[in-house]
JSON list of C-alpha atoms in Angstrom, two decimals:
[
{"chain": "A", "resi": 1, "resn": "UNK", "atom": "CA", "xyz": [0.09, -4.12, 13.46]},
{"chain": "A", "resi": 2, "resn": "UNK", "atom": "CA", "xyz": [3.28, -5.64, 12.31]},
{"chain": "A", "resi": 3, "resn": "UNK", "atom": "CA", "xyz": [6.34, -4.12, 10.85]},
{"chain": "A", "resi": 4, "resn": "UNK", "atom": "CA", "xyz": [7.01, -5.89, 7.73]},
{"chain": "A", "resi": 5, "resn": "UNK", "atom": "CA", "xyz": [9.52, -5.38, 4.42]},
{"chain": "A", "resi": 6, "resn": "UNK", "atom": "CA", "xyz": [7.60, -5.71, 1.36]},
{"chain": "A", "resi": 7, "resn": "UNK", "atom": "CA", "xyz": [9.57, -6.60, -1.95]},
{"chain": "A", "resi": 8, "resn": "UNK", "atom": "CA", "xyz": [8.64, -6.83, -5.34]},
{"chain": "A", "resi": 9, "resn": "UNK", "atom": "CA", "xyz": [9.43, -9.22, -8.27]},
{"chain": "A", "resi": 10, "resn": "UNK", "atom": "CA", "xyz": [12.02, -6.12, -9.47]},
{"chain": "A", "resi": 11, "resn": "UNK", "atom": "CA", "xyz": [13.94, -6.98, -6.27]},
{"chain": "A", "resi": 12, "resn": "UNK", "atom": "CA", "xyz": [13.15, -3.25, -5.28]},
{"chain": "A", "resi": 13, "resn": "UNK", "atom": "CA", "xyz": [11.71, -3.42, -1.25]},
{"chain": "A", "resi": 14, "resn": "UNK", "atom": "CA", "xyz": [10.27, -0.83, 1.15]},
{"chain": "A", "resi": 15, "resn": "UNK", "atom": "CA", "xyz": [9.93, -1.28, 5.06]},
{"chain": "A", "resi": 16, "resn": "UNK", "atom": "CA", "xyz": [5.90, -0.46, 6.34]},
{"chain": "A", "resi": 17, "resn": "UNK", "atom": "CA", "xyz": [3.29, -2.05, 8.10]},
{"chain": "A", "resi": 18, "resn": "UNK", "atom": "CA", "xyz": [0.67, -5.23, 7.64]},
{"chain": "A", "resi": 19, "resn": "UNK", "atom": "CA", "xyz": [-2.46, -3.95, 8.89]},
{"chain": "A", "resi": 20, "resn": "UNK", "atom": "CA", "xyz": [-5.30, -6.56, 9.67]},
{"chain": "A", "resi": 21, "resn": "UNK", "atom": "CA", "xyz": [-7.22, -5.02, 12.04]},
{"chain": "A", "resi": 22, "resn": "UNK", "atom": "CA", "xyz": [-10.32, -3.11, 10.98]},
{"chain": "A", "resi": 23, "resn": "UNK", "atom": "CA", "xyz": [-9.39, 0.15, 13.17]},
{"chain": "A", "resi": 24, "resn": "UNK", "atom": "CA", "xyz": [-5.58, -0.36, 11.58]},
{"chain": "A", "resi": 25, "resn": "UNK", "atom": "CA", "xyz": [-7.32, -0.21, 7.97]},
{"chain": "A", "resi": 26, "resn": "UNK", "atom": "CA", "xyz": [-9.69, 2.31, 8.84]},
{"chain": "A", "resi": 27, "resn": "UNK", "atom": "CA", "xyz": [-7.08, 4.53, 9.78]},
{"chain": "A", "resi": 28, "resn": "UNK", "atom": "CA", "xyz": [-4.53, 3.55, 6.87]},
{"chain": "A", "resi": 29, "resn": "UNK", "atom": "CA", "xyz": [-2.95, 7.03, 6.50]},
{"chain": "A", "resi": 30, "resn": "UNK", "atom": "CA", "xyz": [-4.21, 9.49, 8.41]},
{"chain": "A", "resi": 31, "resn": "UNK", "atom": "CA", "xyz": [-2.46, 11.59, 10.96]},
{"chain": "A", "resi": 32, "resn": "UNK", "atom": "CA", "xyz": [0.93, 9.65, 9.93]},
{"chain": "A", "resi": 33, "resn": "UNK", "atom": "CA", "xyz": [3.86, 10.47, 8.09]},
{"chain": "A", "resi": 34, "resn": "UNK", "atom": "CA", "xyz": [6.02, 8.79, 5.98]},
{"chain": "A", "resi": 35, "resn": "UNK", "atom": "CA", "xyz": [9.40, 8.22, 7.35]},
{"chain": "A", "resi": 36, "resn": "UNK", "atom": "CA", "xyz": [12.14, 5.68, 6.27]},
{"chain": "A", "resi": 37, "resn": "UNK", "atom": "CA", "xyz": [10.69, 2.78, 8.47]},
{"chain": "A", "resi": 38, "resn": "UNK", "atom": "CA", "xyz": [7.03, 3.40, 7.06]},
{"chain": "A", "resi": 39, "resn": "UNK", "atom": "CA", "xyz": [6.83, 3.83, 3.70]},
{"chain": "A", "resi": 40, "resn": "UNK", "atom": "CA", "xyz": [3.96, 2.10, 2.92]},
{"chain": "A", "resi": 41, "resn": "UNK", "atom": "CA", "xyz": [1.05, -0.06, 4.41]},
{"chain": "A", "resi": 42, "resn": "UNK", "atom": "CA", "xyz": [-0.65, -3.26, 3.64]},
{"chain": "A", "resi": 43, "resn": "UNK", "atom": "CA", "xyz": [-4.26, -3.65, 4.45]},
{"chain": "A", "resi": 44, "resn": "UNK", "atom": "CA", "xyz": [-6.05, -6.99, 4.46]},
{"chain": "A", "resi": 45, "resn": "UNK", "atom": "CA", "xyz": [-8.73, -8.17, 4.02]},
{"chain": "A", "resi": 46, "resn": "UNK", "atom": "CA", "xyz": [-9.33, -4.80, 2.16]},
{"chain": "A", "resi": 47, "resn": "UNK", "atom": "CA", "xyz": [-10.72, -4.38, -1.33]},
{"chain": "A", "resi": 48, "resn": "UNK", "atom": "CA", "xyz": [-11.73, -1.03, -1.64]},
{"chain": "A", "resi": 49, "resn": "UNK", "atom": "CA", "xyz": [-9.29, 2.21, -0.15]},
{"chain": "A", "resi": 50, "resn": "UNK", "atom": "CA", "xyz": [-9.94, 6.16, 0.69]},
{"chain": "A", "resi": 51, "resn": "UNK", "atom": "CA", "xyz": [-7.75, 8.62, 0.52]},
{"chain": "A", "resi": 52, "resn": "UNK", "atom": "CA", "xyz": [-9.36, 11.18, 3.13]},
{"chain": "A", "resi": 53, "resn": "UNK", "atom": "CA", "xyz": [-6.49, 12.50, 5.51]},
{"chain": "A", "resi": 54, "resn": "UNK", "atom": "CA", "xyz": [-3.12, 11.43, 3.28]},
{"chain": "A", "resi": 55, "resn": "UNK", "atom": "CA", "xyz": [-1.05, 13.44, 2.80]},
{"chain": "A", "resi": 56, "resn": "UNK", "atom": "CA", "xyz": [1.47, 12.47, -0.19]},
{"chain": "A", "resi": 57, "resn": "UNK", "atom": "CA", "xyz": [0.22, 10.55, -3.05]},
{"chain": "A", "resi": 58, "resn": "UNK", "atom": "CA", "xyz": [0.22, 6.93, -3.05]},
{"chain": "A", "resi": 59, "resn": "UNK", "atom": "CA", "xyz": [0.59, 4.25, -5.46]},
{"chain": "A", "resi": 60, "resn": "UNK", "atom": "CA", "xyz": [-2.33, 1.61, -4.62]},
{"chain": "A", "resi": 61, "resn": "UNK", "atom": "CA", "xyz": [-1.82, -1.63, -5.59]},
{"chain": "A", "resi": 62, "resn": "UNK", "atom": "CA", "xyz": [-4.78, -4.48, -5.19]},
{"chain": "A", "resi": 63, "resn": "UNK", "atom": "CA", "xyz": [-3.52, -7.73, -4.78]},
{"chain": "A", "resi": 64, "resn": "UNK", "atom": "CA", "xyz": [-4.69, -11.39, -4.52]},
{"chain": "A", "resi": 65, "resn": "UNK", "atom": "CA", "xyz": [-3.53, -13.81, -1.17]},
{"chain": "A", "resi": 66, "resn": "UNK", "atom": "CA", "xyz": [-0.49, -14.70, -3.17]},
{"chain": "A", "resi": 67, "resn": "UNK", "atom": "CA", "xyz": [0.89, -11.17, -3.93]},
{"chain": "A", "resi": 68, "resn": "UNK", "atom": "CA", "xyz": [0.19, -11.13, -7.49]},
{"chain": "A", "resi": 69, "resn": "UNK", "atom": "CA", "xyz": [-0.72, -7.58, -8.71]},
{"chain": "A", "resi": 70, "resn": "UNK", "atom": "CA", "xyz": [-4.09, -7.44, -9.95]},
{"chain": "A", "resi": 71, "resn": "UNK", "atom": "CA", "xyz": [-4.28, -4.02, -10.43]},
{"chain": "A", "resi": 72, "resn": "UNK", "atom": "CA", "xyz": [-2.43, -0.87, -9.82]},
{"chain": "A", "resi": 73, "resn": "UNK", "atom": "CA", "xyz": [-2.95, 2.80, -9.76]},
{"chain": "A", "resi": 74, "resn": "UNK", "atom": "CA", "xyz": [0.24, 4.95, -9.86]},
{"chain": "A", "resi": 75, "resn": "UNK", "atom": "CA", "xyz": [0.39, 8.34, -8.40]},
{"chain": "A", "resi": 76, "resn": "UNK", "atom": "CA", "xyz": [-2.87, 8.63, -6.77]},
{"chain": "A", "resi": 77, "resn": "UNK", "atom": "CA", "xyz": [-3.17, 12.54, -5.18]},
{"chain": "A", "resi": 78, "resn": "UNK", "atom": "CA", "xyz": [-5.40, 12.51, -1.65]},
{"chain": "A", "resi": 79, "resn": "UNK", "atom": "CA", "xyz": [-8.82, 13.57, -1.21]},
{"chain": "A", "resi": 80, "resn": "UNK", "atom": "CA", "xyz": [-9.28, 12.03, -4.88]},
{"chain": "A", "resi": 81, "resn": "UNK", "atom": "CA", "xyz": [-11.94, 9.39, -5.41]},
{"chain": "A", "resi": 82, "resn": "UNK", "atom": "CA", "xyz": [-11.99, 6.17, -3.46]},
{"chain": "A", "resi": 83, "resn": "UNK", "atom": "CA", "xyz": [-10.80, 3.15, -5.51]},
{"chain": "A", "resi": 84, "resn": "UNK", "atom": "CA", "xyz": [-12.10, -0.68, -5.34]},
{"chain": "A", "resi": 85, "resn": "UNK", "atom": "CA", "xyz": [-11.41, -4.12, -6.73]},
{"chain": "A", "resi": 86, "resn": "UNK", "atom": "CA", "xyz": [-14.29, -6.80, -5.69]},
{"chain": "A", "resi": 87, "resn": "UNK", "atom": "CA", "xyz": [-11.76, -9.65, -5.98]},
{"chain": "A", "resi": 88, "resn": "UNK", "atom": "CA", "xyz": [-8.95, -8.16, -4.15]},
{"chain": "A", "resi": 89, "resn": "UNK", "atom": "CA", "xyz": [-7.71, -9.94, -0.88]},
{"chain": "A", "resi": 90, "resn": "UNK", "atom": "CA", "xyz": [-5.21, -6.41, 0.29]},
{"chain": "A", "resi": 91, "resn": "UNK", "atom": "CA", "xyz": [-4.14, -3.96, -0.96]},
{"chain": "A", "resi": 92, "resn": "UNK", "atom": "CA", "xyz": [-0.91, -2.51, -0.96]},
{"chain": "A", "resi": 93, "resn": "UNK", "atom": "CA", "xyz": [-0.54, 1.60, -0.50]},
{"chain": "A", "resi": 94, "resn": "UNK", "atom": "CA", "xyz": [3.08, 2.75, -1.06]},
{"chain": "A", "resi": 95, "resn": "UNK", "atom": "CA", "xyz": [4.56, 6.03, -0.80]},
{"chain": "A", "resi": 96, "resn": "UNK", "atom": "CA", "xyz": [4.73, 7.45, -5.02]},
{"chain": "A", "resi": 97, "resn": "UNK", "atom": "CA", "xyz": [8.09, 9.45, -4.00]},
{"chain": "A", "resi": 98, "resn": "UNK", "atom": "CA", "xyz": [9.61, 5.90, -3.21]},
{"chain": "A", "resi": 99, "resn": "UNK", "atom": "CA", "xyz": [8.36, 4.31, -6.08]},
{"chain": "A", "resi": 100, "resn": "UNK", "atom": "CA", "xyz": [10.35, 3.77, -9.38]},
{"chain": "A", "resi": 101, "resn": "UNK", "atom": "CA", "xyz": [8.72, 6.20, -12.10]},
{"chain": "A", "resi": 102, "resn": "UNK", "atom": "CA", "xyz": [8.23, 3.31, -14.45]},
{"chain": "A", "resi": 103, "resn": "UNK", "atom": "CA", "xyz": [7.62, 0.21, -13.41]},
{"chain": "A", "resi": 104, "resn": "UNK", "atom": "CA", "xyz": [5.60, -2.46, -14.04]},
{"chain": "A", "resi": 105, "resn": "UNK", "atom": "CA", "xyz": [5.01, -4.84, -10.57]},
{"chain": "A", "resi": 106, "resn": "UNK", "atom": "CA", "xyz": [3.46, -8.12, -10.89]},
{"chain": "A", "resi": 107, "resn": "UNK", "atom": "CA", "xyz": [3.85, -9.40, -7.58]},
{"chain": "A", "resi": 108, "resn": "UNK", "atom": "CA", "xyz": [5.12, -8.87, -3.90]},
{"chain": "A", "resi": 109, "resn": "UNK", "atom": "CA", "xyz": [5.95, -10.77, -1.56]},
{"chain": "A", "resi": 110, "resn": "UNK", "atom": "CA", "xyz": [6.38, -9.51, 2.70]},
{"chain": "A", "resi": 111, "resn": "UNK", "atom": "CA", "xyz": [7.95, -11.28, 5.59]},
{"chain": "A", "resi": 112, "resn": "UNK", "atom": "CA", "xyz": [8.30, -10.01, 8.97]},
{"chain": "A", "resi": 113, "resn": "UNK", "atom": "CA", "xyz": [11.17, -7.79, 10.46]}
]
C-alpha cells in the first residue's frame, strides 16, 4: 500500500492510496474512514468493486493502464449493487463529498508522495 496523489485532467487532485495487493483490494473500504490524507483508493488489477462495509458514497471510476476514464458512476450509496467493467485495468473509488458536483473526468494520472 502506497500513499499516492491522484489528479485529474481538470487539474482537481485528492491524496489516497494505490492498492495492489489482493487483501488491500479486498478490503477497499471497510472499517476506514475518510480523512484528508485518504480520500480515495485505487485498486489494481481490479475490474469489478463492492460496496459492503462503506460508509459514504463513492464515485467509482474504471479506468484503463493509462488513466483514461472508461467509465464512471457518480454518487454510488453503500450496500448498493456491485459494479464491473470486463476491460478495466483499476479502478478508482473517490470520496462523492470531495468530488466536484459536475464534472466530467476523462483521465487521471497518480505519482507517489
Amino acid at each position: 500500500m502506497s500513499k499516492v496523489i491522484f489528479r485529474c485532467d481538470g487539474g482537481k487532485q485528492w491524496y489516497g492510496l494505490l492498492q495492489g495487493r489482493f487483501h488491500e483490494r479486498l478490503r477497499g473500504w471497510l472499517l476506514r474512514k475518510p480523512t484528508p490524507a485518504v480520500q480515495g483508493l485505487l485498486l489494481f488489477p481490479c475490474n469489478a468493486v463492492h460496496f459492503l462495509g462503506t460508509r459514504e458514497p463513492l464515485d467509482v471510476l474504471f479506468l484503463s493502464s493509462s488513466g483514461l476514464v472508461l467509465r464512471h458512476h457518480r454518487h454510488v450509496r453503500p450496500f448498493t449493487k456491485p459494479r464491473s467493467l470486463p476491460s478495466a485495468w483499476g479502478v478508482l473509488e473517490l470520496v462523492s463529498e470531495s468530488c466536484p458536483s459536475e464534472w466530467e473526468p476523462r483521465r487521471f494520472t497518480w505519482r507517489s508522495v
